[in-house]
Short mmCIF file of N, CA and C and ligand atoms in Angstrom, two decimals:
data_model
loop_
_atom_site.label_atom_id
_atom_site.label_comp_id
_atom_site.label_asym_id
_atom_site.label_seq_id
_atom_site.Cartn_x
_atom_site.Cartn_y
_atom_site.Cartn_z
N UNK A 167 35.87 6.47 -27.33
CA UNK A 167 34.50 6.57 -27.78
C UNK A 167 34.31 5.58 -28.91
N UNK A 168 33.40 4.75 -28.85
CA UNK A 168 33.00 4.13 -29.85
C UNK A 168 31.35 3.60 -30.14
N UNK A 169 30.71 4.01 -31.29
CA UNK A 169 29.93 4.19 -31.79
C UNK A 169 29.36 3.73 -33.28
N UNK A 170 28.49 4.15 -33.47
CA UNK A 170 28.36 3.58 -35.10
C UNK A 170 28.48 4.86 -35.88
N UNK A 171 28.86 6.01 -35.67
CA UNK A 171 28.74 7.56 -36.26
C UNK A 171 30.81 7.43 -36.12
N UNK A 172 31.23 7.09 -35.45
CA UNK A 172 32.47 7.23 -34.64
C UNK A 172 33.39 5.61 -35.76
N UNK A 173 32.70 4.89 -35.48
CA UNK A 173 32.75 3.30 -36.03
C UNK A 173 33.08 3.85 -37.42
N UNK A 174 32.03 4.07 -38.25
CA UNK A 174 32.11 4.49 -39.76
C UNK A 174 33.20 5.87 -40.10
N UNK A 175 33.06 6.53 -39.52
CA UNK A 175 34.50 7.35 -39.54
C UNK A 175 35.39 6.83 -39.67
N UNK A 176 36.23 6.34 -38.44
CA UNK A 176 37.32 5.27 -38.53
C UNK A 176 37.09 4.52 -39.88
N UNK A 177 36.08 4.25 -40.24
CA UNK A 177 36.19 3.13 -41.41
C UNK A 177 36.78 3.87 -42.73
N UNK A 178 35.86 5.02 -42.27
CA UNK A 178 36.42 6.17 -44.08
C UNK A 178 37.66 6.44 -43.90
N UNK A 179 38.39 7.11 -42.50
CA UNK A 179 39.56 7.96 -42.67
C UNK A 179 40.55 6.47 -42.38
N UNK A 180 40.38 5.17 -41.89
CA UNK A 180 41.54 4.71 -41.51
C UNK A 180 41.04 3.01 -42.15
N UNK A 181 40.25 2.53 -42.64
CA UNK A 181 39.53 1.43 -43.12
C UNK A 181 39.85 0.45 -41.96
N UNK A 182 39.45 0.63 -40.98
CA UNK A 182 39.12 0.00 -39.59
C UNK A 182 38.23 0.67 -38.48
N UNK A 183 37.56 0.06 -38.15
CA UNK A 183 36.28 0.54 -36.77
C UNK A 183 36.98 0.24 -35.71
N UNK A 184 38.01 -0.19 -35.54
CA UNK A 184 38.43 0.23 -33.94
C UNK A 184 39.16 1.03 -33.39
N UNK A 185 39.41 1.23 -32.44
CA UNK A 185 39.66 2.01 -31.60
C UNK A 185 40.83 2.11 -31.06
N UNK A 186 41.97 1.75 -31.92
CA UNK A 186 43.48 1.39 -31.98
C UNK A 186 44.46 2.01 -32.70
N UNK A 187 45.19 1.69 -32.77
CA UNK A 187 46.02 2.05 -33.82
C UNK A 187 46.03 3.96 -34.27
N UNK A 188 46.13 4.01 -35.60
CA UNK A 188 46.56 5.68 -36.21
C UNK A 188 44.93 5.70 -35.90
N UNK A 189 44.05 5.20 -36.13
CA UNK A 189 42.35 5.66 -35.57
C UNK A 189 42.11 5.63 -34.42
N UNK A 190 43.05 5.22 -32.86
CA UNK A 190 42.34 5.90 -32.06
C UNK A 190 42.17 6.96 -31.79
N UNK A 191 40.97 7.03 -30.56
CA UNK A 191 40.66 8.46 -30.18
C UNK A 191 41.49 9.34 -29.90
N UNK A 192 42.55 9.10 -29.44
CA UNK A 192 43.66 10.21 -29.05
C UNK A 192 44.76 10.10 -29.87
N UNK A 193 44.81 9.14 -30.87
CA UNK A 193 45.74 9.35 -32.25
C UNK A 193 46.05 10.28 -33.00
N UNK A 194 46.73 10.97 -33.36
CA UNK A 194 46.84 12.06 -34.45
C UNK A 194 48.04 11.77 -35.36
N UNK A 195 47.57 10.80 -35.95
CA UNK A 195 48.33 10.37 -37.40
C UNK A 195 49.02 11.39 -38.33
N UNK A 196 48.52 12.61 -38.28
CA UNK A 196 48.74 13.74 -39.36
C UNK A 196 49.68 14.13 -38.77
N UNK A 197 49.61 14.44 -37.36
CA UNK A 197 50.90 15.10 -36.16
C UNK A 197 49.83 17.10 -36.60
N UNK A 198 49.11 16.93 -36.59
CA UNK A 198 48.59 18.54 -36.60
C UNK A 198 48.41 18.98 -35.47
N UNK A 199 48.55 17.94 -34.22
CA UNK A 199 47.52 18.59 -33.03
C UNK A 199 46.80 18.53 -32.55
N UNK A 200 45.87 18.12 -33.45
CA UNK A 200 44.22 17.91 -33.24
C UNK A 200 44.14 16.06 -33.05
N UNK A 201 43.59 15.67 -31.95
CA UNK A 201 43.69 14.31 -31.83
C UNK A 201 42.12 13.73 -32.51
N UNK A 202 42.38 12.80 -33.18
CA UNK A 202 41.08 11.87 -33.99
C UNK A 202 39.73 12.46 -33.58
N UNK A 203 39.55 12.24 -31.84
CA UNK A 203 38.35 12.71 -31.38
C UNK A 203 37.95 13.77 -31.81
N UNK A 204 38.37 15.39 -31.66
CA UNK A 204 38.32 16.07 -32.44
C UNK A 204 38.24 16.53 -33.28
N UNK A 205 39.22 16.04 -34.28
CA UNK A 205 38.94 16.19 -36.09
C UNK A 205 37.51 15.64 -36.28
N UNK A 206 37.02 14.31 -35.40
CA UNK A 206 36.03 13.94 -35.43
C UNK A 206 34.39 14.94 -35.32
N UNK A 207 34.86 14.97 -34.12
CA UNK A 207 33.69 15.88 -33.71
C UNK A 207 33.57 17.42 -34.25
N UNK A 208 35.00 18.24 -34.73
CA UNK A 208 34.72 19.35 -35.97
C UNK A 208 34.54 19.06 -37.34
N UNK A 209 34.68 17.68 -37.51
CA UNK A 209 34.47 17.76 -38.97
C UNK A 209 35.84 17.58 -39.88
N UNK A 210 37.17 17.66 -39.45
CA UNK A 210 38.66 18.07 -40.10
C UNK A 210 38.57 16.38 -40.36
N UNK A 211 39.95 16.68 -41.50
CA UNK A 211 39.91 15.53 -42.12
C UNK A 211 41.30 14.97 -41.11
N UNK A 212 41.00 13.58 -40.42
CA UNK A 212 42.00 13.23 -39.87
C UNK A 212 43.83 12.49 -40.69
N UNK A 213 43.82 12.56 -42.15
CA UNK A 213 44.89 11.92 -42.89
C UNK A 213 45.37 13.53 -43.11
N UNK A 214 45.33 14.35 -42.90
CA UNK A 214 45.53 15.45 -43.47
C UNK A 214 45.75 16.93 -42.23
N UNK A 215 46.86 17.29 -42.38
CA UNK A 215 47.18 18.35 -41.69
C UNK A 215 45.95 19.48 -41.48
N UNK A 216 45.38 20.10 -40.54
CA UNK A 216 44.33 20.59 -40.63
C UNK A 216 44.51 22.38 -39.44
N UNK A 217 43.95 23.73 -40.09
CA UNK A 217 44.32 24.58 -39.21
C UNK A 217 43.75 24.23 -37.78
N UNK A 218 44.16 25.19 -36.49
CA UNK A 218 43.46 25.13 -35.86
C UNK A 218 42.05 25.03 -35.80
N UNK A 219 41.52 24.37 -34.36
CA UNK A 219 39.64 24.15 -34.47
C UNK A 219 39.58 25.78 -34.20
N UNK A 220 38.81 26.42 -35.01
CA UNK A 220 37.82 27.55 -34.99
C UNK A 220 38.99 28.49 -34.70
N UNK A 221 38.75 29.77 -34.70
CA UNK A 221 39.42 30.86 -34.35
C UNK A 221 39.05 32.23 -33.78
N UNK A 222 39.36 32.78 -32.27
CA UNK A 222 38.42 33.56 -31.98
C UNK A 222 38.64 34.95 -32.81
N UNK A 223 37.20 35.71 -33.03
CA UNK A 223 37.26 36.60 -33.32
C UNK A 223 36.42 38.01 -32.83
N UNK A 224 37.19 39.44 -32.44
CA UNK A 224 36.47 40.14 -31.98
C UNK A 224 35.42 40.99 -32.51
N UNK A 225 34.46 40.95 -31.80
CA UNK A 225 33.09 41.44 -32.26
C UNK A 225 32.73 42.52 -31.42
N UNK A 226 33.19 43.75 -31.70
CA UNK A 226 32.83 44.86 -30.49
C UNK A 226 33.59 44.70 -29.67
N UNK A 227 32.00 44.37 -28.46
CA UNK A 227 33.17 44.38 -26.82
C UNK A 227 33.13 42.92 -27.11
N UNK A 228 32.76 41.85 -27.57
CA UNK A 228 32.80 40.38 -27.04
C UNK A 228 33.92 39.65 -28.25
N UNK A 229 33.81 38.35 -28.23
CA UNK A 229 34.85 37.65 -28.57
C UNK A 229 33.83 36.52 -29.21
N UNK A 230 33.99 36.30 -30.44
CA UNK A 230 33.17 35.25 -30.93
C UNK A 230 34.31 34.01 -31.33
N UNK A 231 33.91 32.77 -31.04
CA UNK A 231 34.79 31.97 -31.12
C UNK A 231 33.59 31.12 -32.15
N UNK A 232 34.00 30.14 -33.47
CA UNK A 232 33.17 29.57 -33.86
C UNK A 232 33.67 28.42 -34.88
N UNK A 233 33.19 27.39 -34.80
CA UNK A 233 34.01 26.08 -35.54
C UNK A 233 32.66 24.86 -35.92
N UNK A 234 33.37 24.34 -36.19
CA UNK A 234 32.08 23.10 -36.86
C UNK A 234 31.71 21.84 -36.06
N UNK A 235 30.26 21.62 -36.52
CA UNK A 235 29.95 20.06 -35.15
C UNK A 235 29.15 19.21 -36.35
N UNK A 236 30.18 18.74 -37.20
CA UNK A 236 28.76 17.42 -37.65
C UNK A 236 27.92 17.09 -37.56
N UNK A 237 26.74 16.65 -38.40
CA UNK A 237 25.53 16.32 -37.42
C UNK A 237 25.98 14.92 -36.94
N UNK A 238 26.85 14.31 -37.80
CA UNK A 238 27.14 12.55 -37.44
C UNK A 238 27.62 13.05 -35.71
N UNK A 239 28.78 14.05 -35.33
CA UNK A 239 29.37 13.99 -34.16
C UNK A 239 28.11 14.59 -33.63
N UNK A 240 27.10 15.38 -33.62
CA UNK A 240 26.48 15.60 -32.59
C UNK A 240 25.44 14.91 -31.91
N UNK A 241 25.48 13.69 -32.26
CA UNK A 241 24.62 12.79 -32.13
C UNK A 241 25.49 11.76 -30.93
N UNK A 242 27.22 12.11 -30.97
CA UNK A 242 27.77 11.28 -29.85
C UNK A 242 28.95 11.92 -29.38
N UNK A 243 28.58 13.17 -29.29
CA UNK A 243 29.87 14.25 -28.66
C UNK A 243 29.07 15.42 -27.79
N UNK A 244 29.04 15.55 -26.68
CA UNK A 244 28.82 16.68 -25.79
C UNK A 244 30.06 17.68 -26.27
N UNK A 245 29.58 19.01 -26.62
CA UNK A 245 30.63 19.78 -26.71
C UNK A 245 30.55 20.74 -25.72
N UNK A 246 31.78 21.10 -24.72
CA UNK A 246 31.10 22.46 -23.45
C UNK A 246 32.45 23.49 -23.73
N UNK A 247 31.99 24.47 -24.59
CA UNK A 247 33.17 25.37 -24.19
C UNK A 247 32.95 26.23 -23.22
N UNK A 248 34.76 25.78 -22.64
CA UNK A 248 35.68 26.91 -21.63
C UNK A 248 36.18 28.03 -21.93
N UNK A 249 36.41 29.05 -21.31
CA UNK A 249 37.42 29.94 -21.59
C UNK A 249 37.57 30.70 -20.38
N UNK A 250 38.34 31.61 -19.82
CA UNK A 250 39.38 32.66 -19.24
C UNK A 250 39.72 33.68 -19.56
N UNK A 251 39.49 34.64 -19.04
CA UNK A 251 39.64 35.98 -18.95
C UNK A 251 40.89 36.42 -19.13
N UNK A 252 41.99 35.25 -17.96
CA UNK A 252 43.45 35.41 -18.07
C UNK A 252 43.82 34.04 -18.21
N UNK A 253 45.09 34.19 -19.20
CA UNK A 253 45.45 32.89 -19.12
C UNK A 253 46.06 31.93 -17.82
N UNK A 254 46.61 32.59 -17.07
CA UNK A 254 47.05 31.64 -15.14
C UNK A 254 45.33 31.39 -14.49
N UNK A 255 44.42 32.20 -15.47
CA UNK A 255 43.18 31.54 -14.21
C UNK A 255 42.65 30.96 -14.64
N UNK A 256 41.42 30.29 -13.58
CA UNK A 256 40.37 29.11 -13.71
C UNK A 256 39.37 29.43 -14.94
N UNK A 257 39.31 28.29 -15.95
CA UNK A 257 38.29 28.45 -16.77
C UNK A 257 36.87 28.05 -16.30
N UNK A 258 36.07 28.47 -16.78
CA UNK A 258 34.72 27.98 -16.81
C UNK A 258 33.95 27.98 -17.91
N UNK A 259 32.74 27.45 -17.51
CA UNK A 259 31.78 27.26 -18.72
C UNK A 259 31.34 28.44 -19.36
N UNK A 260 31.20 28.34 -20.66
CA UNK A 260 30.32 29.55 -21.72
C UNK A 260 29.69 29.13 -22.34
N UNK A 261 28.38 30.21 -22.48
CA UNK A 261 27.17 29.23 -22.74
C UNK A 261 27.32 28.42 -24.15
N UNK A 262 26.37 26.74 -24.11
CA UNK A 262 26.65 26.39 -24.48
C UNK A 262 26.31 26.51 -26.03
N UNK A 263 26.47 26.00 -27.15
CA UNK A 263 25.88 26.25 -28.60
C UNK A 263 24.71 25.97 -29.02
N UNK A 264 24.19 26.51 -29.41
CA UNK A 264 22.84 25.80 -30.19
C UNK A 264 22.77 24.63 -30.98
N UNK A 265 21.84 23.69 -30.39
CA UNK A 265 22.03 22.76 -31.50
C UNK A 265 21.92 23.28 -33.03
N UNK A 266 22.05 22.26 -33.77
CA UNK A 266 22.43 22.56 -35.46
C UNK A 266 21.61 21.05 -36.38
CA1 LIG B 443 45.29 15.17 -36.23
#
């Protein structure tokens, strides 16, 4: 992915706009897990070890899962969460978030 929201990121966390190196998209310089794109699009700081994205939590009968979307990333990140009932089966879509 590259962008001018995406571009200037790279510039803050790695002082380069491309799309290479410890700033690419699927880079994870920190080794946390979370690859660039991501830290990107929640908001986590990519030089820096960071917890998991969001964490579910139960609410009654349902399951609230909830984490952060930049406004910079929501301007160039579709976000669609999945999930599963069981973990061996097929995920599918849940509805999607409200914009912010
Ligand atoms: Ca990372």
């Amino acid at each position: 992915m590259s962008s001018a929201a995406t571009e200037a990121w790279r510039m803050t966390h790695f002082g380069s706009p491309a799309n290479t190196g410890s700033g690419a998209d699927l880079g994870d310089p920190d080794r946390d897990g979370i690859v660039n794109l991501l830290e990107f699009a929640t908001g986590s700081n990519p030089r820096s070890s960071s917890p998991p994205v969001g964490a579910p939590v139960k609410n009654g009968n349902t399951v609230e899962f909830t984490y952060s979307r930049p406004k910079a990333a929501l301007a160039e990140v579709t976000y669609h969460p999945e999930g599963s009932l069981i973990l061996s089966g097929a995920w599918s879509s849940l509805s999607s978030p409200a914009p912010s």
